[in-house]
Amino acid sequence: MTLKIISAEQIIFTGSVTSVTLPGAIGEFMVLKNHASLISALVAGTVRYVDETGKESSLSVEGGIADVDNNVISVCIY
């Protein structure tokens, strides 16, 4: 899967990942390979992702929006 995390100022991360956990408006959710397409508002919390080497990284966010489609997760944060 490809994860893209952007803000108004910069591209924060773009790369291949095996899982992404997002702070959705109605609760935290995880995206794995071949996840159904969706769009979700994000609330303050932590975006966590695991790259293809198994390294876990995280990023605190104040909110934003996530789009999942065809194994591409696009996250726009503020």
PDB file of N, CA and C in Angstrom:
ATOM      1  N   MET A   1       0.855  -1.175   0.000  1.00  0.00           N
ATOM      2  CA  MET A   1       0.000   0.000   0.000  1.00  0.00           C
ATOM      3  C   MET A   1       0.897   1.233   0.000  1.00  0.00           C
ATOM      4  N   THR A   2       0.343   2.306  -0.489  1.00  0.00           N
ATOM      5  CA  THR A   2       1.071   3.575  -0.490  1.00  0.00           C
ATOM      6  C   THR A   2       0.376   4.540   0.472  1.00  0.00           C
ATOM      7  N   LEU A   3       1.163   5.141   1.349  1.00  0.00           N
ATOM      8  CA  LEU A   3       0.653   6.142   2.285  1.00  0.00           C
ATOM      9  C   LEU A   3       1.231   7.497   1.912  1.00  0.00           C
ATOM     10  N   LYS A   4       0.342   8.486   1.838  1.00  0.00           N
ATOM     11  CA  LYS A   4       0.747   9.874   1.595  1.00  0.00           C
ATOM     12  C   LYS A   4       0.179  10.717   2.721  1.00  0.00           C
ATOM     13  N   ILE A   5       1.053  11.382   3.475  1.00  0.00           N
ATOM     14  CA  ILE A   5       0.614  12.284   4.538  1.00  0.00           C
ATOM     15  C   ILE A   5       1.084  13.683   4.167  1.00  0.00           C
ATOM     16  N   ILE A   6       0.120  14.610   4.049  1.00  0.00           N
ATOM     17  CA  ILE A   6       0.459  15.975   3.674  1.00  0.00           C
ATOM     18  C   ILE A   6      -0.211  16.964   4.622  1.00  0.00           C
ATOM     19  N   SER A   7       0.403  18.137   4.725  1.00  0.00           N
ATOM     20  CA  SER A   7      -0.216  19.263   5.424  1.00  0.00           C
ATOM     21  C   SER A   7      -0.261  20.419   4.435  1.00  0.00           C
ATOM     22  N   ALA A   8      -0.783  21.536   4.853  1.00  0.00           N
ATOM     23  CA  ALA A   8      -0.842  22.697   3.968  1.00  0.00           C
ATOM     24  C   ALA A   8       0.553  23.200   3.605  1.00  0.00           C
ATOM     25  N   GLU A   9       1.532  22.938   4.487  1.00  0.00           N
ATOM     26  CA  GLU A   9       2.880  23.455   4.290  1.00  0.00           C
ATOM     27  C   GLU A   9       3.822  22.510   3.573  1.00  0.00           C
ATOM     28  N   GLN A  10       3.620  21.175   3.727  1.00  0.00           N
ATOM     29  CA  GLN A  10       4.631  20.254   3.214  1.00  0.00           C
ATOM     30  C   GLN A  10       4.110  18.831   3.060  1.00  0.00           C
ATOM     31  N   ILE A  11       4.872  18.042   2.317  1.00  0.00           N
ATOM     32  CA  ILE A  11       4.645  16.600   2.264  1.00  0.00           C
ATOM     33  C   ILE A  11       5.397  16.012   3.447  1.00  0.00           C
ATOM     34  N   ILE A  12       4.689  15.340   4.335  1.00  0.00           N
ATOM     35  CA  ILE A  12       5.305  14.808   5.544  1.00  0.00           C
ATOM     36  C   ILE A  12       5.855  13.409   5.329  1.00  0.00           C
ATOM     37  N   PHE A  13       5.114  12.576   4.607  1.00  0.00           N
ATOM     38  CA  PHE A  13       5.563  11.209   4.350  1.00  0.00           C
ATOM     39  C   PHE A  13       4.906  10.689   3.084  1.00  0.00           C
ATOM     40  N   THR A  14       5.686   9.987   2.280  1.00  0.00           N
ATOM     41  CA  THR A  14       5.168   9.228   1.147  1.00  0.00           C
ATOM     42  C   THR A  14       5.979   7.949   1.074  1.00  0.00           C
ATOM     43  N   GLY A  15       5.292   6.811   1.096  1.00  0.00           N
ATOM     44  CA  GLY A  15       6.022   5.555   1.004  1.00  0.00           C
ATOM     45  C   GLY A  15       5.123   4.349   1.105  1.00  0.00           C
ATOM     46  N   SER A  16       5.739   3.174   1.012  1.00  0.00           N
ATOM     47  CA  SER A  16       5.023   1.907   1.102  1.00  0.00           C
ATOM     48  C   SER A  16       4.879   1.492   2.559  1.00  0.00           C
ATOM     49  N   VAL A  17       3.678   1.035   2.912  1.00  0.00           N
ATOM     50  CA  VAL A  17       3.392   0.610   4.278  1.00  0.00           C
ATOM     51  C   VAL A  17       2.585  -0.687   4.258  1.00  0.00           C
ATOM     52  N   THR A  18       2.567  -1.369   5.404  1.00  0.00           N
ATOM     53  CA  THR A  18       1.769  -2.592   5.525  1.00  0.00           C
ATOM     54  C   THR A  18       0.497  -2.359   6.319  1.00  0.00           C
ATOM     55  N   SER A  19       0.481  -1.313   7.173  1.00  0.00           N
ATOM     56  CA  SER A  19      -0.732  -0.968   7.911  1.00  0.00           C
ATOM     57  C   SER A  19      -0.684   0.498   8.335  1.00  0.00           C
ATOM     58  N   VAL A  20      -1.875   1.064   8.502  1.00  0.00           N
ATOM     59  CA  VAL A  20      -2.012   2.451   8.958  1.00  0.00           C
ATOM     60  C   VAL A  20      -3.166   2.485   9.954  1.00  0.00           C
ATOM     61  N   THR A  21      -2.949   3.132  11.106  1.00  0.00           N
ATOM     62  CA  THR A  21      -4.006   3.317  12.095  1.00  0.00           C
ATOM     63  C   THR A  21      -4.289   4.810  12.200  1.00  0.00           C
ATOM     64  N   LEU A  22      -5.568   5.158  12.077  1.00  0.00           N
ATOM     65  CA  LEU A  22      -5.975   6.563  12.005  1.00  0.00           C
ATOM     66  C   LEU A  22      -7.005   6.898  13.078  1.00  0.00           C
ATOM     67  N   PRO A  23      -6.973   8.134  13.619  1.00  0.00           N
ATOM     68  CA  PRO A  23      -7.961   8.568  14.620  1.00  0.00           C
ATOM     69  C   PRO A  23      -9.227   9.106  13.951  1.00  0.00           C
ATOM     70  N   GLY A  24     -10.129   8.230  13.553  1.00  0.00           N
ATOM     71  CA  GLY A  24     -11.351   8.629  12.874  1.00  0.00           C
ATOM     72  C   GLY A  24     -12.316   9.363  13.783  1.00  0.00           C
ATOM     73  N   ALA A  25     -13.246  10.065  13.178  1.00  0.00           N
ATOM     74  CA  ALA A  25     -14.217  10.870  13.922  1.00  0.00           C
ATOM     75  C   ALA A  25     -15.101  10.025  14.842  1.00  0.00           C
ATOM     76  N   ILE A  26     -15.349   8.759  14.473  1.00  0.00           N
ATOM     77  CA  ILE A  26     -16.177   7.905  15.339  1.00  0.00           C
ATOM     78  C   ILE A  26     -15.351   6.781  15.968  1.00  0.00           C
ATOM     79  N   GLY A  27     -14.032   6.952  15.960  1.00  0.00           N
ATOM     80  CA  GLY A  27     -13.148   5.991  16.605  1.00  0.00           C
ATOM     81  C   GLY A  27     -11.945   5.651  15.744  1.00  0.00           C
ATOM     82  N   GLU A  28     -10.934   5.138  16.400  1.00  0.00           N
ATOM     83  CA  GLU A  28      -9.709   4.749  15.719  1.00  0.00           C
ATOM     84  C   GLU A  28      -9.979   3.566  14.792  1.00  0.00           C
ATOM     85  N   PHE A  29      -9.332   3.560  13.613  1.00  0.00           N
ATOM     86  CA  PHE A  29      -9.492   2.433  12.701  1.00  0.00           C
ATOM     87  C   PHE A  29      -8.181   2.128  11.994  1.00  0.00           C
ATOM     88  N   MET A  30      -8.043   0.866  11.580  1.00  0.00           N
ATOM     89  CA  MET A  30      -6.835   0.407  10.912  1.00  0.00           C
ATOM     90  C   MET A  30      -7.142   0.092   9.453  1.00  0.00           C
ATOM     91  N   VAL A  31      -6.192   0.437   8.585  1.00  0.00           N
ATOM     92  CA  VAL A  31      -6.302   0.144   7.166  1.00  0.00           C
ATOM     93  C   VAL A  31      -5.219  -0.870   6.816  1.00  0.00           C
ATOM     94  N   LEU A  32      -5.638  -1.976   6.220  1.00  0.00           N
ATOM     95  CA  LEU A  32      -4.735  -3.009   5.741  1.00  0.00           C
ATOM     96  C   LEU A  32      -4.906  -3.158   4.229  1.00  0.00           C
ATOM     97  N   LYS A  33      -4.061  -3.955   3.608  1.00  0.00           N
ATOM     98  CA  LYS A  33      -4.102  -4.154   2.157  1.00  0.00           C
ATOM     99  C   LYS A  33      -5.503  -4.564   1.702  1.00  0.00           C
ATOM    100  N   ASN A  34      -5.936  -3.992   0.590  1.00  0.00           N
ATOM    101  CA  ASN A  34      -7.242  -4.256  -0.038  1.00  0.00           C
ATOM    102  C   ASN A  34      -8.436  -3.806   0.807  1.00  0.00           C
ATOM    103  N   HIS A  35      -8.233  -2.804   1.649  1.00  0.00           N
ATOM    104  CA  HIS A  35      -9.323  -2.234   2.446  1.00  0.00           C
ATOM    105  C   HIS A  35     -10.360  -1.607   1.513  1.00  0.00           C
ATOM    106  N   ALA A  36     -11.592  -1.632   1.928  1.00  0.00           N
ATOM    107  CA  ALA A  36     -12.662  -0.986   1.154  1.00  0.00           C
ATOM    108  C   ALA A  36     -12.387   0.518   1.047  1.00  0.00           C
ATOM    109  N   SER A  37     -12.821   1.104  -0.047  1.00  0.00           N
ATOM    110  CA  SER A  37     -12.663   2.549  -0.232  1.00  0.00           C
ATOM    111  C   SER A  37     -13.471   3.294   0.811  1.00  0.00           C
ATOM    112  N   LEU A  38     -12.910   4.404   1.304  1.00  0.00           N
ATOM    113  CA  LEU A  38     -13.625   5.226   2.275  1.00  0.00           C
ATOM    114  C   LEU A  38     -13.022   6.608   2.342  1.00  0.00           C
ATOM    115  N   ILE A  39     -13.803   7.520   2.885  1.00  0.00           N
ATOM    116  CA  ILE A  39     -13.349   8.862   3.235  1.00  0.00           C
ATOM    117  C   ILE A  39     -13.780   9.086   4.672  1.00  0.00           C
ATOM    118  N   SER A  40     -12.860   9.592   5.511  1.00  0.00           N
ATOM    119  CA  SER A  40     -13.176   9.795   6.922  1.00  0.00           C
ATOM    120  C   SER A  40     -12.579  11.095   7.426  1.00  0.00           C
ATOM    121  N   ALA A  41     -13.337  11.784   8.263  1.00  0.00           N
ATOM    122  CA  ALA A  41     -12.790  12.921   8.995  1.00  0.00           C
ATOM    123  C   ALA A  41     -11.882  12.365  10.091  1.00  0.00           C
ATOM    124  N   LEU A  42     -10.815  13.094  10.395  1.00  0.00           N
ATOM    125  CA  LEU A  42      -9.911  12.702  11.471  1.00  0.00           C
ATOM    126  C   LEU A  42      -9.992  13.712  12.599  1.00  0.00           C
ATOM    127  N   VAL A  43      -9.820  13.228  13.824  1.00  0.00           N
ATOM    128  CA  VAL A  43      -9.826  14.087  15.006  1.00  0.00           C
ATOM    129  C   VAL A  43      -8.425  14.096  15.601  1.00  0.00           C
ATOM    130  N   ALA A  44      -8.231  14.891  16.630  1.00  0.00           N
ATOM    131  CA  ALA A  44      -6.934  14.944  17.301  1.00  0.00           C
ATOM    132  C   ALA A  44      -6.567  13.554  17.801  1.00  0.00           C
ATOM    133  N   GLY A  45      -5.337  13.164  17.531  1.00  0.00           N
ATOM    134  CA  GLY A  45      -4.868  11.847  17.944  1.00  0.00           C
ATOM    135  C   GLY A  45      -3.554  11.519  17.268  1.00  0.00           C
ATOM    136  N   THR A  46      -3.309  10.229  17.077  1.00  0.00           N
ATOM    137  CA  THR A  46      -2.046   9.766  16.526  1.00  0.00           C
ATOM    138  C   THR A  46      -2.278   8.914  15.277  1.00  0.00           C
ATOM    139  N   VAL A  47      -1.547   9.252  14.222  1.00  0.00           N
ATOM    140  CA  VAL A  47      -1.503   8.416  13.029  1.00  0.00           C
ATOM    141  C   VAL A  47      -0.297   7.497  13.198  1.00  0.00           C
ATOM    142  N   ARG A  48      -0.533   6.180  13.129  1.00  0.00           N
ATOM    143  CA  ARG A  48       0.546   5.206  13.255  1.00  0.00           C
ATOM    144  C   ARG A  48       0.604   4.374  11.980  1.00  0.00           C
ATOM    145  N   TYR A  49       1.830   4.102  11.530  1.00  0.00           N
ATOM    146  CA  TYR A  49       1.982   3.284  10.337  1.00  0.00           C
ATOM    147  C   TYR A  49       3.226   2.403  10.445  1.00  0.00           C
ATOM    148  N   VAL A  50       3.163   1.264   9.769  1.00  0.00           N
ATOM    149  CA  VAL A  50       4.262   0.306   9.746  1.00  0.00           C
ATOM    150  C   VAL A  50       4.760   0.207   8.309  1.00  0.00           C
ATOM    151  N   ASP A  51       6.065   0.466   8.113  1.00  0.00           N
ATOM    152  CA  ASP A  51       6.599   0.378   6.754  1.00  0.00           C
ATOM    153  C   ASP A  51       6.901  -1.078   6.404  1.00  0.00           C
ATOM    154  N   GLU A  52       7.355  -1.305   5.193  1.00  0.00           N
ATOM    155  CA  GLU A  52       7.565  -2.672   4.712  1.00  0.00           C
ATOM    156  C   GLU A  52       8.709  -3.402   5.413  1.00  0.00           C
ATOM    157  N   THR A  53       9.571  -2.662   6.129  1.00  0.00           N
ATOM    158  CA  THR A  53      10.647  -3.305   6.897  1.00  0.00           C
ATOM    159  C   THR A  53      10.187  -3.678   8.304  1.00  0.00           C
ATOM    160  N   GLY A  54       8.955  -3.272   8.669  1.00  0.00           N
ATOM    161  CA  GLY A  54       8.427  -3.560  10.000  1.00  0.00           C
ATOM    162  C   GLY A  54       8.608  -2.434  10.995  1.00  0.00           C
ATOM    163  N   LYS A  55       9.219  -1.333  10.566  1.00  0.00           N
ATOM    164  CA  LYS A  55       9.429  -0.179  11.456  1.00  0.00           C
ATOM    165  C   LYS A  55       8.121   0.574  11.647  1.00  0.00           C
ATOM    166  N   GLU A  56       7.752   0.801  12.922  1.00  0.00           N
ATOM    167  CA  GLU A  56       6.537   1.561  13.226  1.00  0.00           C
ATOM    168  C   GLU A  56       6.893   3.017  13.481  1.00  0.00           C
ATOM    169  N   SER A  57       6.104   3.916  12.893  1.00  0.00           N
ATOM    170  CA  SER A  57       6.281   5.355  13.091  1.00  0.00           C
ATOM    171  C   SER A  57       4.943   5.951  13.473  1.00  0.00           C
ATOM    172  N   SER A  58       4.986   7.120  14.105  1.00  0.00           N
ATOM    173  CA  SER A  58       3.741   7.778  14.491  1.00  0.00           C
ATOM    174  C   SER A  58       3.870   9.282  14.348  1.00  0.00           C
ATOM    175  N   LEU A  59       2.705   9.917  14.267  1.00  0.00           N
ATOM    176  CA  LEU A  59       2.630  11.359  14.066  1.00  0.00           C
ATOM    177  C   LEU A  59       1.391  11.873  14.775  1.00  0.00           C
ATOM    178  N   SER A  60       1.549  12.854  15.644  1.00  0.00           N
ATOM    179  CA  SER A  60       0.399  13.468  16.310  1.00  0.00           C
ATOM    180  C   SER A  60      -0.264  14.455  15.362  1.00  0.00           C
ATOM    181  N   VAL A  61      -1.607  14.417  15.315  1.00  0.00           N
ATOM    182  CA  VAL A  61      -2.350  15.319  14.441  1.00  0.00           C
ATOM    183  C   VAL A  61      -3.462  15.999  15.234  1.00  0.00           C
ATOM    184  N   GLU A  62      -3.862  17.161  14.771  1.00  0.00           N
ATOM    185  CA  GLU A  62      -4.968  17.898  15.379  1.00  0.00           C
ATOM    186  C   GLU A  62      -6.291  17.554  14.713  1.00  0.00           C
ATOM    187  N   GLY A  63      -6.219  16.993  13.506  1.00  0.00           N
ATOM    188  CA  GLY A  63      -7.409  16.635  12.738  1.00  0.00           C
ATOM    189  C   GLY A  63      -7.054  16.587  11.275  1.00  0.00           C
ATOM    190  N   GLY A  64      -8.051  16.308  10.457  1.00  0.00           N
ATOM    191  CA  GLY A  64      -7.816  16.260   9.026  1.00  0.00           C
ATOM    192  C   GLY A  64      -8.833  15.379   8.328  1.00  0.00           C
ATOM    193  N   ILE A  65      -8.408  14.805   7.206  1.00  0.00           N
ATOM    194  CA  ILE A  65      -9.271  13.934   6.422  1.00  0.00           C
ATOM    195  C   ILE A  65      -8.412  12.823   5.822  1.00  0.00           C
ATOM    196  N   ALA A  66      -9.002  11.630   5.702  1.00  0.00           N
ATOM    197  CA  ALA A  66      -8.303  10.493   5.098  1.00  0.00           C
ATOM    198  C   ALA A  66      -9.149   9.934   3.956  1.00  0.00           C
ATOM    199  N   ASP A  67      -8.465   9.550   2.895  1.00  0.00           N
ATOM    200  CA  ASP A  67      -9.109   8.927   1.747  1.00  0.00           C
ATOM    201  C   ASP A  67      -8.381   7.611   1.477  1.00  0.00           C
ATOM    202  N   VAL A  68      -9.133   6.518   1.397  1.00  0.00           N
ATOM    203  CA  VAL A  68      -8.569   5.198   1.095  1.00  0.00           C
ATOM    204  C   VAL A  68      -9.197   4.725  -0.207  1.00  0.00           C
ATOM    205  N   ASP A  69      -8.347   4.396  -1.199  1.00  0.00           N
ATOM    206  CA  ASP A  69      -8.862   3.929  -2.484  1.00  0.00           C
ATOM    207  C   ASP A  69      -7.771   3.161  -3.215  1.00  0.00           C
ATOM    208  N   ASN A  70      -8.061   1.919  -3.586  1.00  0.00           N
ATOM    209  CA  ASN A  70      -7.138   1.088  -4.369  1.00  0.00           C
ATOM    210  C   ASN A  70      -5.742   1.005  -3.749  1.00  0.00           C
ATOM    211  N   ASN A  71      -5.684   0.730  -2.450  1.00  0.00           N
ATOM    212  CA  ASN A  71      -4.425   0.573  -1.712  1.00  0.00           C
ATOM    213  C   ASN A  71      -3.575   1.839  -1.666  1.00  0.00           C
ATOM    214  N   VAL A  72      -4.211   2.993  -1.825  1.00  0.00           N
ATOM    215  CA  VAL A  72      -3.548   4.285  -1.625  1.00  0.00           C
ATOM    216  C   VAL A  72      -4.289   4.997  -0.508  1.00  0.00           C
ATOM    217  N   ILE A  73      -3.559   5.344   0.558  1.00  0.00           N
ATOM    218  CA  ILE A  73      -4.141   6.071   1.693  1.00  0.00           C
ATOM    219  C   ILE A  73      -3.592   7.494   1.649  1.00  0.00           C
ATOM    220  N   SER A  74      -4.466   8.454   1.412  1.00  0.00           N
ATOM    221  CA  SER A  74      -4.071   9.861   1.368  1.00  0.00           C
ATOM    222  C   SER A  74      -4.605  10.536   2.620  1.00  0.00           C
ATOM    223  N   VAL A  75      -3.699  11.147   3.389  1.00  0.00           N
ATOM    224  CA  VAL A  75      -4.082  11.784   4.645  1.00  0.00           C
ATOM    225  C   VAL A  75      -3.660  13.237   4.592  1.00  0.00           C
ATOM    226  N   CYS A  76      -4.652  14.132   4.717  1.00  0.00           N
ATOM    227  CA  CYS A  76      -4.377  15.566   4.752  1.00  0.00           C
ATOM    228  C   CYS A  76      -4.642  16.024   6.186  1.00  0.00           C
ATOM    229  N   ILE A  77      -3.595  16.538   6.837  1.00  0.00           N
ATOM    230  CA  ILE A  77      -3.701  16.874   8.262  1.00  0.00           C
ATOM    231  C   ILE A  77      -3.525  18.372   8.502  1.00  0.00           C
ATOM    232  N   TYR A  78      -3.964  18.771   9.691  1.00  0.00           N
ATOM    233  CA  TYR A  78      -3.687  20.137  10.148  1.00  0.00           C
ATOM    234  C   TYR A  78      -3.362  20.088  11.606  1.00  0.00           C
TER     235      TYR A  78
END
